[in-house]
Every structure is written in structure tokens, then in C-alpha cells.
Amino acid sequence: MSVDPGWYKDPADPTTQRYWDGEGWIGKPLPADATPPSGPPPPEPEPPAAPEPTPPAGNQPVTAPPATGAVGYPPANQPPGGPPPPGWHPGPAHPPMPGGPYPPYGHQPYGYQPYGYQPPRPHGLALAPLGSRLLARLIDIGAVFALNVVVNGWFVWQYVQELSPLFAESWRRAVAGDRSTEGLPQLDARADGLLLTILLLATALWFAYEVPAVGNTGQTLGKRIAGVKVVPVEADERIGFGRSFRRWIRMGLPTLLWYCCVGFILQLVDSAFLLFDRPLRQALHDKSARTVVVQVPKNPTPPKAGEPSPPAGDRTDTPGGSA
């Protein structure tokens, strides 16, 4: 999802605003309360070119000869092209750069990061680790399952009773080696109604569990235990009910299609997208709501007087959460 060009608060430093041209930040930042220009900032003047060195008289290049006996050079009075004298060595090789050698642009393997790359820190907070996000989701699934046992248990039991004659007859024929399907018990309209009721209740319970909690605090029970939080990309503030519903609808509404396995596949693709998304590691439901999951700092302490504040992170964040 692309973001229209314009002036936005810098996710890395909310006290400033910068111009987003649709692909990246340009120009110098302005204070957040300043009135920005109507369009993009004026281009910065190019630095003056360095003057070319004046060639010496006679247009003969002058090169400084290596010091006599320097490491890596033959000793003095050594004829060019001849073999080096006994005991001479070229000296130690230049140490390689960490992470090198680097592949050419366009041929980087998955997960490749250039030397010196720092992951983005939206609003000065680190992105939530994948393990913490998985733990939070598993806890939330367990909580919603417990709610379904209480609210949906009777309907599930009735649906199992409707299916039991079909399962019992199919198992009897499989044991006897009978592969025919004639005369098998058929499910009636009551079974279809029970299945629809179960899916509607399961979807409603998930909605009631997640949407208000994320909208108010950015955290469900699982996210509180795992120490992660959902925040908007453009500002560290409360998400609100509308954006929380827009985030949930992409991953929660496909529950109604579980009867044909399509809903589960859609939810799996939605959640697995964060494994490949860069730089903010957003799932599809995060992209639709322009949110990002960050790690809640443990025991945050304000900086003491006279101490510099911690860095707010690099400038790879985007106002729309997508490249």
C-alpha cells in the first residue's frame, strides 16, 4: 500500500516532520509544529566541486616512491620484473570487511543486509521479535478457544451428534473393506444450521476479544504477556476502534469460511507475510490498517538530567508502512 506524497511526522522522531515523495524521505526535517511549504522542500545546493590538481611542469605525473624496505614493497635496488630476494614477503593482506564479500545489486540472497544496516525503530521502539509475536498469538488462540468452550460448546456437541451416524457407518465399511458410498447417512439442514451458528459465534467471540483491547491499549492478553504492542506507523498513539476493526477484519472474518478450508488458508497467508516483509515486518492485516507491532521496553527509565537521550533509530521507517 503506497502513501501519497506530503508532509508527515517522522516515525523515528515525532518532534519533527519530513516530506514523503512516495518512495522515501527527502529534504531536511522541520519542527512538528512548523508550517511546511505547500509542496516538496527546495533542493539542497550541491557542494562545490573540488578543484582539480595542477599538473607539474612538463606534464609529468609525480608519484611518491615507496619507502625503502617498506612492508609489501621490494627492497631498494631490486630490478623490475626479477624474482624477489630470499626472505622477502608481500606483507599481510588487507582484512576483509565484516559481512563481505558483497554480492552485486539485484543478486542478494534472501535475508541479505548491507554492512552497517540497522533495523528500523518506529517511535524509538524495537520491532517485536517473531518469537514474541508467535507466543502472543498462541496465547490469544488459547483464550478465544476457552471462550468458545463456554459459549459454543453446546452447539459443537449437537453438531458432533449429527455427524456421528455418518462417521460410524463410514468406519464400519472401512473395517469391512466396503468402499461403496451408497446408503450412507446424509446430513440434514439442522447440521448445516449448527455449523453456521458455530462459525458465527466463533467469529463474534474473536471480534469481542481482540478489537476493543487492541483499539484501546494496543494489547490483548497474549500481547501483554509476550511484551509486544500494536501502534500506528505514523505516531505513537492509541489505535482506536475503527483502525483496530480494519486490522482484525482481514485476519478474523475468514473464520466464516473455515467449513471449506479457504478461510484457514487466507489466515495462514496473512500471518506468514510478515516473514518476508521488509523493513517493518508487517502482516497483511498490519498493512491494511497501517500498524506495526513493536516490543514494549522493560522497566523504561527516563534519561537523567544532562544525559543525551537514546537514538530514535534510522530513517528507514515510512509513513505508510510499505515500500
PDB file of C-alpha atoms in Angstrom:
ATOM      1  CA  MET A   1       0.000   0.000   0.000  1.00  0.00           C
ATOM      2  CA  SER A   2       1.576   3.276  -1.117  1.00  0.00           C
ATOM      3  CA  VAL A   3       1.307   6.605   0.692  1.00  0.00           C
ATOM      4  CA  ASP A   4       0.540   9.858  -1.104  1.00  0.00           C
ATOM      5  CA  PRO A   5       3.364  12.427  -1.179  1.00  0.00           C
ATOM      6  CA  GLY A   6       3.153  15.058   1.515  1.00  0.00           C
ATOM      7  CA  TRP A   7       4.468  16.269   4.843  1.00  0.00           C
ATOM      8  CA  TYR A   8       4.221  13.696   7.661  1.00  0.00           C
ATOM      9  CA  LYS A   9       5.563  13.320  11.167  1.00  0.00           C
ATOM     10  CA  ASP A  10       8.821  11.416  11.137  1.00  0.00           C
ATOM     11  CA  PRO A  11       8.194   7.957  12.744  1.00  0.00           C
ATOM     12  CA  ALA A  12      11.777   7.948  14.017  1.00  0.00           C
ATOM     13  CA  ASP A  13      11.453  11.394  15.646  1.00  0.00           C
ATOM     14  CA  PRO A  14       7.828  12.514  16.242  1.00  0.00           C
ATOM     15  CA  THR A  15       9.020  16.035  17.163  1.00  0.00           C
ATOM     16  CA  THR A  16       9.892  16.668  13.507  1.00  0.00           C
ATOM     17  CA  GLN A  17       8.147  16.385  10.162  1.00  0.00           C
ATOM     18  CA  ARG A  18       9.576  15.488   6.758  1.00  0.00           C
ATOM     19  CA  TYR A  19       8.383  15.312   3.168  1.00  0.00           C
ATOM     20  CA  TRP A  20       7.477  11.878   1.750  1.00  0.00           C
ATOM     21  CA  ASP A  21       7.708  11.743  -2.079  1.00  0.00           C
ATOM     22  CA  GLY A  22       6.010   8.341  -2.403  1.00  0.00           C
ATOM     23  CA  GLU A  23       9.227   6.334  -2.219  1.00  0.00           C
ATOM     24  CA  GLY A  24      11.334   7.852   0.549  1.00  0.00           C
ATOM     25  CA  TRP A  25      12.047  10.871   2.751  1.00  0.00           C
ATOM     26  CA  ILE A  26      13.602  13.908   1.065  1.00  0.00           C
ATOM     27  CA  GLY A  27      14.854  17.223   2.386  1.00  0.00           C
ATOM     28  CA  LYS A  28      15.750  18.284   5.877  1.00  0.00           C
ATOM     29  CA  PRO A  29      13.311  17.797   8.791  1.00  0.00           C
ATOM     30  CA  LEU A  30      11.208  20.651  10.156  1.00  0.00           C
ATOM     31  CA  PRO A  31       9.775  21.066  13.661  1.00  0.00           C
ATOM     32  CA  ALA A  32       6.460  19.248  14.066  1.00  0.00           C
ATOM     33  CA  ASP A  33       4.587  22.475  14.892  1.00  0.00           C
ATOM     34  CA  ALA A  34       6.066  24.471  11.974  1.00  0.00           C
ATOM     35  CA  THR A  35       4.029  25.290   8.880  1.00  0.00           C
ATOM     36  CA  PRO A  36       5.570  23.325   5.985  1.00  0.00           C
ATOM     37  CA  PRO A  37       5.708  24.567   2.383  1.00  0.00           C
ATOM     38  CA  SER A  38       2.803  23.735   0.094  1.00  0.00           C
ATOM     39  CA  GLY A  39       4.948  21.350  -1.911  1.00  0.00           C
ATOM     40  CA  PRO A  40       8.222  19.461  -1.580  1.00  0.00           C
ATOM     41  CA  PRO A  41      11.183  21.221   0.038  1.00  0.00           C
ATOM     42  CA  PRO A  42      13.551  23.096  -2.290  1.00  0.00           C
ATOM     43  CA  PRO A  43      16.531  21.037  -3.451  1.00  0.00           C
ATOM     44  CA  GLU A  44      19.623  21.416  -1.354  1.00  0.00           C
ATOM     45  CA  PRO A  45      22.547  23.148  -3.087  1.00  0.00           C
ATOM     46  CA  GLU A  46      25.192  20.785  -4.346  1.00  0.00           C
ATOM     47  CA  PRO A  47      28.585  21.070  -2.633  1.00  0.00           C
ATOM     48  CA  PRO A  48      31.225  22.873  -4.705  1.00  0.00           C
ATOM     49  CA  ALA A  49      33.394  20.579  -6.761  1.00  0.00           C
ATOM     50  CA  ALA A  50      36.928  20.093  -5.544  1.00  0.00           C
ATOM     51  CA  PRO A  51      39.488  21.910  -7.703  1.00  0.00           C
ATOM     52  CA  GLU A  52      41.498  19.683  -9.955  1.00  0.00           C
ATOM     53  CA  PRO A  53      45.184  19.386  -9.034  1.00  0.00           C
ATOM     54  CA  THR A  54      47.546  21.398 -11.152  1.00  0.00           C
ATOM     55  CA  PRO A  55      49.918  19.136 -13.078  1.00  0.00           C
ATOM     56  CA  PRO A  56      53.627  19.823 -12.545  1.00  0.00           C
ATOM     57  CA  ALA A  57      55.801  21.413 -15.147  1.00  0.00           C
ATOM     58  CA  GLY A  58      56.337  19.263 -18.185  1.00  0.00           C
ATOM     59  CA  ASN A  59      53.042  17.347 -17.598  1.00  0.00           C
ATOM     60  CA  GLN A  60      54.939  14.565 -15.871  1.00  0.00           C
ATOM     61  CA  PRO A  61      52.979  12.853 -13.094  1.00  0.00           C
ATOM     62  CA  VAL A  62      54.796  12.774  -9.805  1.00  0.00           C
ATOM     63  CA  THR A  63      54.323   9.712  -7.646  1.00  0.00           C
ATOM     64  CA  ALA A  64      55.849   9.285  -4.243  1.00  0.00           C
ATOM     65  CA  PRO A  65      58.097   6.204  -4.276  1.00  0.00           C
ATOM     66  CA  PRO A  66      57.540   3.715  -1.504  1.00  0.00           C
ATOM     67  CA  ALA A  67      59.802   3.878   1.466  1.00  0.00           C
ATOM     68  CA  THR A  68      62.875   1.745   1.221  1.00  0.00           C
ATOM     69  CA  GLY A  69      62.271  -1.578   2.899  1.00  0.00           C
ATOM     70  CA  ALA A  70      58.556  -0.869   3.497  1.00  0.00           C
ATOM     71  CA  VAL A  71      56.350  -3.903   4.083  1.00  0.00           C
ATOM     72  CA  GLY A  72      54.737  -5.027   0.855  1.00  0.00           C
ATOM     73  CA  TYR A  73      57.325  -3.477  -1.465  1.00  0.00           C
ATOM     74  CA  PRO A  74      60.586  -4.915  -2.790  1.00  0.00           C
ATOM     75  CA  PRO A  75      63.715  -3.539  -1.205  1.00  0.00           C
ATOM     76  CA  ALA A  76      65.751  -0.841  -2.888  1.00  0.00           C
ATOM     77  CA  ASN A  77      67.885  -1.621  -5.946  1.00  0.00           C
ATOM     78  CA  GLN A  78      65.636  -4.563  -6.876  1.00  0.00           C
ATOM     79  CA  PRO A  79      65.452  -4.822 -10.708  1.00  0.00           C
ATOM     80  CA  PRO A  80      61.871  -4.668 -12.054  1.00  0.00           C
ATOM     81  CA  GLY A  81      60.455  -7.993 -13.204  1.00  0.00           C
ATOM     82  CA  GLY A  82      63.086 -10.013 -11.359  1.00  0.00           C
ATOM     83  CA  PRO A  83      62.480 -12.549  -8.618  1.00  0.00           C
ATOM     84  CA  PRO A  84      62.227 -11.195  -5.057  1.00  0.00           C
ATOM     85  CA  PRO A  85      65.242 -11.715  -2.847  1.00  0.00           C
ATOM     86  CA  PRO A  86      65.246 -14.519  -0.301  1.00  0.00           C
ATOM     87  CA  GLY A  87      63.268 -13.741   2.812  1.00  0.00           C
ATOM     88  CA  TRP A  88      61.109 -11.014   1.239  1.00  0.00           C
ATOM     89  CA  HIS A  89      57.317 -11.329   1.641  1.00  0.00           C
ATOM     90  CA  PRO A  90      54.451  -9.124   0.364  1.00  0.00           C
ATOM     91  CA  GLY A  91      53.142  -8.338   3.868  1.00  0.00           C
ATOM     92  CA  PRO A  92      49.766  -9.105   5.417  1.00  0.00           C
ATOM     93  CA  ALA A  93      46.681  -8.896   3.248  1.00  0.00           C
ATOM     94  CA  HIS A  94      44.077  -6.198   3.890  1.00  0.00           C
ATOM     95  CA  PRO A  95      41.450  -7.601   6.290  1.00  0.00           C
ATOM     96  CA  PRO A  96      38.032  -8.166   4.635  1.00  0.00           C
ATOM     97  CA  MET A  97      35.071  -6.014   5.617  1.00  0.00           C
ATOM     98  CA  PRO A  98      32.684  -7.697   8.065  1.00  0.00           C
ATOM     99  CA  GLY A  99      29.891  -9.464   6.234  1.00  0.00           C
ATOM    100  CA  GLY A 100      31.720  -9.404   2.892  1.00  0.00           C
ATOM    101  CA  PRO A 101      32.248 -10.133   0.143  1.00  0.00           C
ATOM    102  CA  TYR A 102      29.101  -8.406  -1.031  1.00  0.00           C
ATOM    103  CA  PRO A 103      27.074  -9.727  -3.985  1.00  0.00           C
ATOM    104  CA  PRO A 104      26.209  -7.294  -6.786  1.00  0.00           C
ATOM    105  CA  TYR A 105      22.951  -5.357  -6.576  1.00  0.00           C
ATOM    106  CA  GLY A 106      19.958  -7.429  -7.666  1.00  0.00           C
ATOM    107  CA  HIS A 107      21.591 -10.762  -6.713  1.00  0.00           C
ATOM    108  CA  GLN A 108      21.387 -10.557  -2.934  1.00  0.00           C
ATOM    109  CA  PRO A 109      20.109 -13.715  -1.227  1.00  0.00           C
ATOM    110  CA  TYR A 110      17.044 -13.575   0.995  1.00  0.00           C
ATOM    111  CA  GLY A 111      17.833 -12.001   4.330  1.00  0.00           C
ATOM    112  CA  TYR A 112      20.909 -10.163   2.989  1.00  0.00           C
ATOM    113  CA  GLN A 113      21.587  -6.894   4.804  1.00  0.00           C
ATOM    114  CA  PRO A 114      24.323  -4.429   3.820  1.00  0.00           C
ATOM    115  CA  TYR A 115      27.151  -3.709   6.213  1.00  0.00           C
ATOM    116  CA  GLY A 116      26.128  -1.221   8.864  1.00  0.00           C
ATOM    117  CA  TYR A 117      22.374  -1.791   8.379  1.00  0.00           C
ATOM    118  CA  GLN A 118      20.305  -1.006  11.460  1.00  0.00           C
ATOM    119  CA  PRO A 119      16.713  -2.276  11.700  1.00  0.00           C
ATOM    120  CA  PRO A 120      14.060   0.442  11.916  1.00  0.00           C
ATOM    121  CA  ARG A 121      12.800   1.563  15.330  1.00  0.00           C
ATOM    122  CA  PRO A 122       9.324   3.082  14.930  1.00  0.00           C
ATOM    123  CA  HIS A 123       8.921   5.849  17.521  1.00  0.00           C
ATOM    124  CA  GLY A 124      12.195   4.723  19.119  1.00  0.00           C
ATOM    125  CA  LEU A 125      10.849   1.209  19.889  1.00  0.00           C
ATOM    126  CA  ALA A 126      12.357  -2.017  18.586  1.00  0.00           C
ATOM    127  CA  LEU A 127      10.285  -4.200  16.284  1.00  0.00           C
ATOM    128  CA  ALA A 128       8.685  -7.147  18.071  1.00  0.00           C
ATOM    129  CA  PRO A 129      10.677 -10.382  17.616  1.00  0.00           C
ATOM    130  CA  LEU A 130       8.966 -13.125  15.621  1.00  0.00           C
ATOM    131  CA  GLY A 131       9.093 -15.470  18.619  1.00  0.00           C
ATOM    132  CA  SER A 132       7.267 -12.962  20.824  1.00  0.00           C
ATOM    133  CA  ARG A 133       4.596 -12.405  18.182  1.00  0.00           C
ATOM    134  CA  LEU A 134       4.075 -16.158  17.806  1.00  0.00           C
ATOM    135  CA  LEU A 135       3.812 -16.580  21.583  1.00  0.00           C
ATOM    136  CA  ALA A 136       1.266 -13.763  21.805  1.00  0.00           C
ATOM    137  CA  ARG A 137      -0.864 -15.277  19.036  1.00  0.00           C
ATOM    138  CA  LEU A 138      -0.813 -18.746  20.604  1.00  0.00           C
ATOM    139  CA  ILE A 139      -1.947 -17.321  23.950  1.00  0.00           C
ATOM    140  CA  ASP A 140      -4.739 -15.397  22.223  1.00  0.00           C
ATOM    141  CA  ILE A 141      -5.845 -18.525  20.365  1.00  0.00           C
ATOM    142  CA  GLY A 142      -5.997 -20.379  23.674  1.00  0.00           C
ATOM    143  CA  ALA A 143      -8.046 -17.597  25.271  1.00  0.00           C
ATOM    144  CA  VAL A 144     -10.536 -17.485  22.382  1.00  0.00           C
ATOM    145  CA  PHE A 145     -10.762 -21.289  22.421  1.00  0.00           C
ATOM    146  CA  ALA A 146     -11.640 -21.198  26.136  1.00  0.00           C
ATOM    147  CA  LEU A 147     -14.406 -18.698  25.392  1.00  0.00           C
ATOM    148  CA  ASN A 148     -15.730 -20.986  22.657  1.00  0.00           C
ATOM    149  CA  VAL A 149     -15.797 -23.935  25.037  1.00  0.00           C
ATOM    150  CA  VAL A 150     -18.070 -21.959  27.358  1.00  0.00           C
ATOM    151  CA  VAL A 151     -20.283 -20.223  24.783  1.00  0.00           C
ATOM    152  CA  ASN A 152     -20.097 -22.545  21.780  1.00  0.00           C
ATOM    153  CA  GLY A 153     -19.686 -25.924  23.478  1.00  0.00           C
ATOM    154  CA  TRP A 154     -23.350 -26.971  23.351  1.00  0.00           C
ATOM    155  CA  PHE A 155     -23.647 -26.246  19.615  1.00  0.00           C
ATOM    156  CA  VAL A 156     -20.431 -28.147  18.896  1.00  0.00           C
ATOM    157  CA  TRP A 157     -21.740 -31.143  20.838  1.00  0.00           C
ATOM    158  CA  GLN A 158     -25.013 -31.121  18.910  1.00  0.00           C
ATOM    159  CA  TYR A 159     -23.118 -30.928  15.624  1.00  0.00           C
ATOM    160  CA  VAL A 160     -20.970 -33.911  16.615  1.00  0.00           C
ATOM    161  CA  GLN A 161     -24.157 -35.860  17.379  1.00  0.00           C
ATOM    162  CA  GLU A 162     -25.414 -35.076  13.877  1.00  0.00           C
ATOM    163  CA  LEU A 163     -22.153 -36.340  12.333  1.00  0.00           C
ATOM    164  CA  SER A 164     -21.774 -39.470  14.474  1.00  0.00           C
ATOM    165  CA  PRO A 165     -24.077 -41.764  12.369  1.00  0.00           C
ATOM    166  CA  LEU A 166     -22.139 -40.851   9.211  1.00  0.00           C
ATOM    167  CA  PHE A 167     -18.758 -41.425  10.891  1.00  0.00           C
ATOM    168  CA  ALA A 168     -19.883 -44.706  12.488  1.00  0.00           C
ATOM    169  CA  GLU A 169     -21.176 -46.153   9.212  1.00  0.00           C
ATOM    170  CA  SER A 170     -18.109 -44.979   7.260  1.00  0.00           C
ATOM    171  CA  TRP A 171     -15.797 -46.587   9.844  1.00  0.00           C
ATOM    172  CA  ARG A 172     -17.763 -49.866   9.783  1.00  0.00           C
ATOM    173  CA  ARG A 173     -17.481 -50.081   5.996  1.00  0.00           C
ATOM    174  CA  ALA A 174     -13.768 -49.200   6.062  1.00  0.00           C
ATOM    175  CA  VAL A 175     -13.073 -52.023   8.532  1.00  0.00           C
ATOM    176  CA  ALA A 176     -15.108 -54.454   6.431  1.00  0.00           C
ATOM    177  CA  GLY A 177     -13.338 -53.410   3.228  1.00  0.00           C
ATOM    178  CA  ASP A 178     -16.531 -51.976   1.706  1.00  0.00           C
ATOM    179  CA  ARG A 179     -15.707 -48.884  -0.381  1.00  0.00           C
ATOM    180  CA  SER A 180     -19.233 -48.166  -1.579  1.00  0.00           C
ATOM    181  CA  THR A 181     -20.880 -44.866  -0.695  1.00  0.00           C
ATOM    182  CA  GLU A 182     -24.468 -45.879  -1.351  1.00  0.00           C
ATOM    183  CA  GLY A 183     -26.833 -45.750   1.591  1.00  0.00           C
ATOM    184  CA  LEU A 184     -24.606 -43.584   3.798  1.00  0.00           C
ATOM    185  CA  PRO A 185     -26.473 -41.344   6.270  1.00  0.00           C
ATOM    186  CA  GLN A 186     -26.954 -37.843   4.913  1.00  0.00           C
ATOM    187  CA  LEU A 187     -26.645 -34.601   6.860  1.00  0.00           C
ATOM    188  CA  ASP A 188     -29.852 -32.617   7.085  1.00  0.00           C
ATOM    189  CA  ALA A 189     -30.491 -28.882   7.264  1.00  0.00           C
ATOM    190  CA  ARG A 190     -30.108 -28.925  11.050  1.00  0.00           C
ATOM    191  CA  ALA A 191     -26.428 -29.897  10.736  1.00  0.00           C
ATOM    192  CA  ASP A 192     -25.821 -27.050   8.283  1.00  0.00           C
ATOM    193  CA  GLY A 193     -27.539 -24.616  10.640  1.00  0.00           C
ATOM    194  CA  LEU A 194     -25.455 -25.803  13.579  1.00  0.00           C
ATOM    195  CA  LEU A 195     -22.217 -25.375  11.597  1.00  0.00           C
ATOM    196  CA  LEU A 196     -23.191 -21.834  10.565  1.00  0.00           C
ATOM    197  CA  THR A 197     -24.067 -20.973  14.172  1.00  0.00           C
ATOM    198  CA  ILE A 198     -20.735 -22.321  15.427  1.00  0.00           C
ATOM    199  CA  LEU A 199     -18.745 -20.264  12.919  1.00  0.00           C
ATOM    200  CA  LEU A 200     -20.744 -17.097  13.597  1.00  0.00           C
ATOM    201  CA  LEU A 201     -20.266 -17.413  17.352  1.00  0.00           C
ATOM    202  CA  ALA A 202     -16.548 -18.180  16.982  1.00  0.00           C
ATOM    203  CA  THR A 203     -16.063 -15.102  14.790  1.00  0.00           C
ATOM    204  CA  ALA A 204     -18.069 -12.896  17.172  1.00  0.00           C
ATOM    205  CA  LEU A 205     -16.086 -14.107  20.199  1.00  0.00           C
ATOM    206  CA  TRP A 206     -12.779 -13.389  18.449  1.00  0.00           C
ATOM    207  CA  PHE A 207     -14.040  -9.923  17.497  1.00  0.00           C
ATOM    208  CA  ALA A 208     -15.146  -9.143  21.055  1.00  0.00           C
ATOM    209  CA  TYR A 209     -11.852 -10.418  22.482  1.00  0.00           C
ATOM    210  CA  GLU A 210      -9.384  -8.619  20.187  1.00  0.00           C
ATOM    211  CA  VAL A 211     -10.847  -5.499  18.582  1.00  0.00           C
ATOM    212  CA  PRO A 212     -11.705  -3.421  21.706  1.00  0.00           C
ATOM    213  CA  ALA A 213      -8.492  -4.408  23.503  1.00  0.00           C
ATOM    214  CA  VAL A 214      -6.196  -3.532  20.594  1.00  0.00           C
ATOM    215  CA  GLY A 215      -8.162  -0.351  19.891  1.00  0.00           C
ATOM    216  CA  ASN A 216      -7.832   0.935  23.464  1.00  0.00           C
ATOM    217  CA  THR A 217      -4.372  -0.213  24.586  1.00  0.00           C
ATOM    218  CA  GLY A 218      -2.803  -1.940  21.569  1.00  0.00           C
ATOM    219  CA  GLN A 219      -2.522  -5.146  23.583  1.00  0.00           C
ATOM    220  CA  THR A 220      -4.535  -8.314  24.108  1.00  0.00           C
ATOM    221  CA  LEU A 221      -3.849 -10.779  26.908  1.00  0.00           C
ATOM    222  CA  GLY A 222      -1.281 -12.587  24.769  1.00  0.00           C
ATOM    223  CA  LYS A 223       0.463  -9.378  23.731  1.00  0.00           C
ATOM    224  CA  ARG A 224       0.711  -8.221  27.351  1.00  0.00           C
ATOM    225  CA  ILE A 225       2.317 -11.491  28.404  1.00  0.00           C
ATOM    226  CA  ALA A 226       4.689 -11.512  25.405  1.00  0.00           C
ATOM    227  CA  GLY A 227       5.614  -7.835  25.880  1.00  0.00           C
ATOM    228  CA  VAL A 228       4.542  -6.555  22.442  1.00  0.00           C
ATOM    229  CA  LYS A 229       2.176  -3.813  21.360  1.00  0.00           C
ATOM    230  CA  VAL A 230       0.365  -2.635  18.218  1.00  0.00           C
ATOM    231  CA  VAL A 231       0.886   1.040  17.346  1.00  0.00           C
ATOM    232  CA  PRO A 232       0.146   3.176  14.272  1.00  0.00           C
ATOM    233  CA  VAL A 233       3.036   3.673  11.886  1.00  0.00           C
ATOM    234  CA  GLU A 234       2.795   7.442  11.769  1.00  0.00           C
ATOM    235  CA  ALA A 235       2.518   8.202  15.517  1.00  0.00           C
ATOM    236  CA  ASP A 236       2.841   6.534  18.905  1.00  0.00           C
ATOM    237  CA  GLU A 237      -0.782   6.882  19.944  1.00  0.00           C
ATOM    238  CA  ARG A 238      -3.939   4.873  20.575  1.00  0.00           C
ATOM    239  CA  ILE A 239      -5.141   2.958  17.530  1.00  0.00           C
ATOM    240  CA  GLY A 240      -8.862   3.441  18.071  1.00  0.00           C
ATOM    241  CA  PHE A 241     -11.803   1.162  17.381  1.00  0.00           C
ATOM    242  CA  GLY A 242     -12.090   1.854  13.640  1.00  0.00           C
ATOM    243  CA  ARG A 243      -8.477   1.076  12.792  1.00  0.00           C
ATOM    244  CA  SER A 244      -8.482  -1.936  15.135  1.00  0.00           C
ATOM    245  CA  PHE A 245     -11.561  -3.297  13.331  1.00  0.00           C
ATOM    246  CA  ARG A 246      -9.910  -2.710   9.939  1.00  0.00           C
ATOM    247  CA  ARG A 247      -6.847  -4.611  11.175  1.00  0.00           C
ATOM    248  CA  TRP A 248      -8.906  -7.524  12.526  1.00  0.00           C
ATOM    249  CA  ILE A 249     -11.279  -7.898   9.608  1.00  0.00           C
ATOM    250  CA  ARG A 250      -8.573  -9.230   7.256  1.00  0.00           C
ATOM    251  CA  MET A 251      -7.481 -11.982   9.660  1.00  0.00           C
ATOM    252  CA  GLY A 252     -10.715 -12.617  11.625  1.00  0.00           C
ATOM    253  CA  LEU A 253     -13.504 -12.523   9.051  1.00  0.00           C
ATOM    254  CA  PRO A 254     -12.153 -15.514   7.028  1.00  0.00           C
ATOM    255  CA  THR A 255     -13.175 -17.657  10.034  1.00  0.00           C
ATOM    256  CA  LEU A 256     -16.610 -17.826   8.398  1.00  0.00           C
ATOM    257  CA  LEU A 257     -15.011 -19.797   5.528  1.00  0.00           C
ATOM    258  CA  TRP A 258     -13.460 -22.498   7.705  1.00  0.00           C
ATOM    259  CA  TYR A 259     -16.031 -25.060   6.538  1.00  0.00           C
ATOM    260  CA  CYS A 260     -14.245 -25.250   3.164  1.00  0.00           C
ATOM    261  CA  CYS A 261     -10.677 -24.634   4.452  1.00  0.00           C
ATOM    262  CA  VAL A 262     -10.421 -21.441   2.382  1.00  0.00           C
ATOM    263  CA  GLY A 263     -10.584 -19.251   5.466  1.00  0.00           C
ATOM    264  CA  PHE A 264      -7.710 -21.049   7.181  1.00  0.00           C
ATOM    265  CA  ILE A 265      -5.514 -20.714   4.071  1.00  0.00           C
ATOM    266  CA  LEU A 266      -6.242 -16.970   3.857  1.00  0.00           C
ATOM    267  CA  GLN A 267      -5.328 -16.509   7.519  1.00  0.00           C
ATOM    268  CA  LEU A 268      -2.149 -18.541   7.103  1.00  0.00           C
ATOM    269  CA  VAL A 269      -1.006 -16.428   4.127  1.00  0.00           C
ATOM    270  CA  ASP A 270      -1.897 -13.249   6.030  1.00  0.00           C
ATOM    271  CA  SER A 271       0.188 -14.192   9.079  1.00  0.00           C
ATOM    272  CA  ALA A 272       3.113 -15.666   7.118  1.00  0.00           C
ATOM    273  CA  PHE A 273       3.539 -12.444   5.109  1.00  0.00           C
ATOM    274  CA  LEU A 274       5.497 -10.843   7.947  1.00  0.00           C
ATOM    275  CA  LEU A 275       8.290 -13.404   7.400  1.00  0.00           C
ATOM    276  CA  PHE A 276       9.047 -11.776   4.038  1.00  0.00           C
ATOM    277  CA  ASP A 277       8.027  -8.142   4.557  1.00  0.00           C
ATOM    278  CA  ARG A 278      10.797  -5.562   4.994  1.00  0.00           C
ATOM    279  CA  PRO A 279      11.647  -3.310   6.703  1.00  0.00           C
ATOM    280  CA  LEU A 280       8.774  -3.225   9.257  1.00  0.00           C
ATOM    281  CA  ARG A 281       7.864  -6.959   9.260  1.00  0.00           C
ATOM    282  CA  GLN A 282       4.143  -6.318   8.772  1.00  0.00           C
ATOM    283  CA  ALA A 283       1.498  -8.960   8.202  1.00  0.00           C
ATOM    284  CA  LEU A 284      -1.196  -8.193   5.642  1.00  0.00           C
ATOM    285  CA  HIS A 285      -3.619  -7.105   8.372  1.00  0.00           C
ATOM    286  CA  ASP A 286      -0.960  -4.652   9.625  1.00  0.00           C
ATOM    287  CA  LYS A 287      -0.536  -3.196   6.159  1.00  0.00           C
ATOM    288  CA  SER A 288      -4.294  -2.749   5.695  1.00  0.00           C
ATOM    289  CA  ALA A 289      -4.521  -0.768   8.957  1.00  0.00           C
ATOM    290  CA  ARG A 290      -1.073   0.906   8.682  1.00  0.00           C
ATOM    291  CA  THR A 291       0.062  -0.506  12.019  1.00  0.00           C
ATOM    292  CA  VAL A 292       3.273  -2.060  13.272  1.00  0.00           C
ATOM    293  CA  VAL A 293       3.980  -4.411  16.183  1.00  0.00           C
ATOM    294  CA  VAL A 294       6.752  -3.190  18.493  1.00  0.00           C
ATOM    295  CA  GLN A 295       8.405  -4.520  21.606  1.00  0.00           C
ATOM    296  CA  VAL A 296       7.395  -2.863  24.870  1.00  0.00           C
ATOM    297  CA  PRO A 297      10.556  -1.761  26.728  1.00  0.00           C
ATOM    298  CA  LYS A 298      11.104  -3.449  30.068  1.00  0.00           C
ATOM    299  CA  ASN A 299      11.322  -1.062  33.026  1.00  0.00           C
ATOM    300  CA  PRO A 300      11.749   2.110  30.943  1.00  0.00           C
ATOM    301  CA  THR A 301      13.609   4.826  32.816  1.00  0.00           C
ATOM    302  CA  PRO A 302      13.766   8.453  31.661  1.00  0.00           C
ATOM    303  CA  PRO A 303      17.257   9.831  30.984  1.00  0.00           C
ATOM    304  CA  LYS A 304      18.845  11.753  33.794  1.00  0.00           C
ATOM    305  CA  ALA A 305      19.494  15.468  33.572  1.00  0.00           C
ATOM    306  CA  GLY A 306      22.458  16.185  31.374  1.00  0.00           C
ATOM    307  CA  GLU A 307      22.462  12.752  29.717  1.00  0.00           C
ATOM    308  CA  PRO A 308      21.753  12.513  25.976  1.00  0.00           C
ATOM    309  CA  SER A 309      18.531  10.769  25.003  1.00  0.00           C
ATOM    310  CA  PRO A 310      18.858   7.388  23.238  1.00  0.00           C
ATOM    311  CA  PRO A 311      18.861   7.423  19.424  1.00  0.00           C
ATOM    312  CA  ALA A 312      15.460   7.222  17.816  1.00  0.00           C
ATOM    313  CA  GLY A 313      16.603   4.791  15.157  1.00  0.00           C
ATOM    314  CA  ASP A 314      17.438   5.117  11.480  1.00  0.00           C
ATOM    315  CA  ARG A 315      15.386   6.734   8.772  1.00  0.00           C
ATOM    316  CA  THR A 316      14.116   3.627   7.026  1.00  0.00           C
ATOM    317  CA  ASP A 317      10.592   3.976   8.504  1.00  0.00           C
ATOM    318  CA  THR A 318       7.859   5.026   6.136  1.00  0.00           C
ATOM    319  CA  PRO A 319       4.590   6.856   6.924  1.00  0.00           C
ATOM    320  CA  GLY A 320       2.539   4.118   5.234  1.00  0.00           C
ATOM    321  CA  GLY A 321       4.431   1.057   6.392  1.00  0.00           C
ATOM    322  CA  SER A 322       5.230  -0.174   2.880  1.00  0.00           C
ATOM    323  CA  ALA A 323       7.990   0.400   0.433  1.00  0.00           C
TER     324      ALA A 323
END
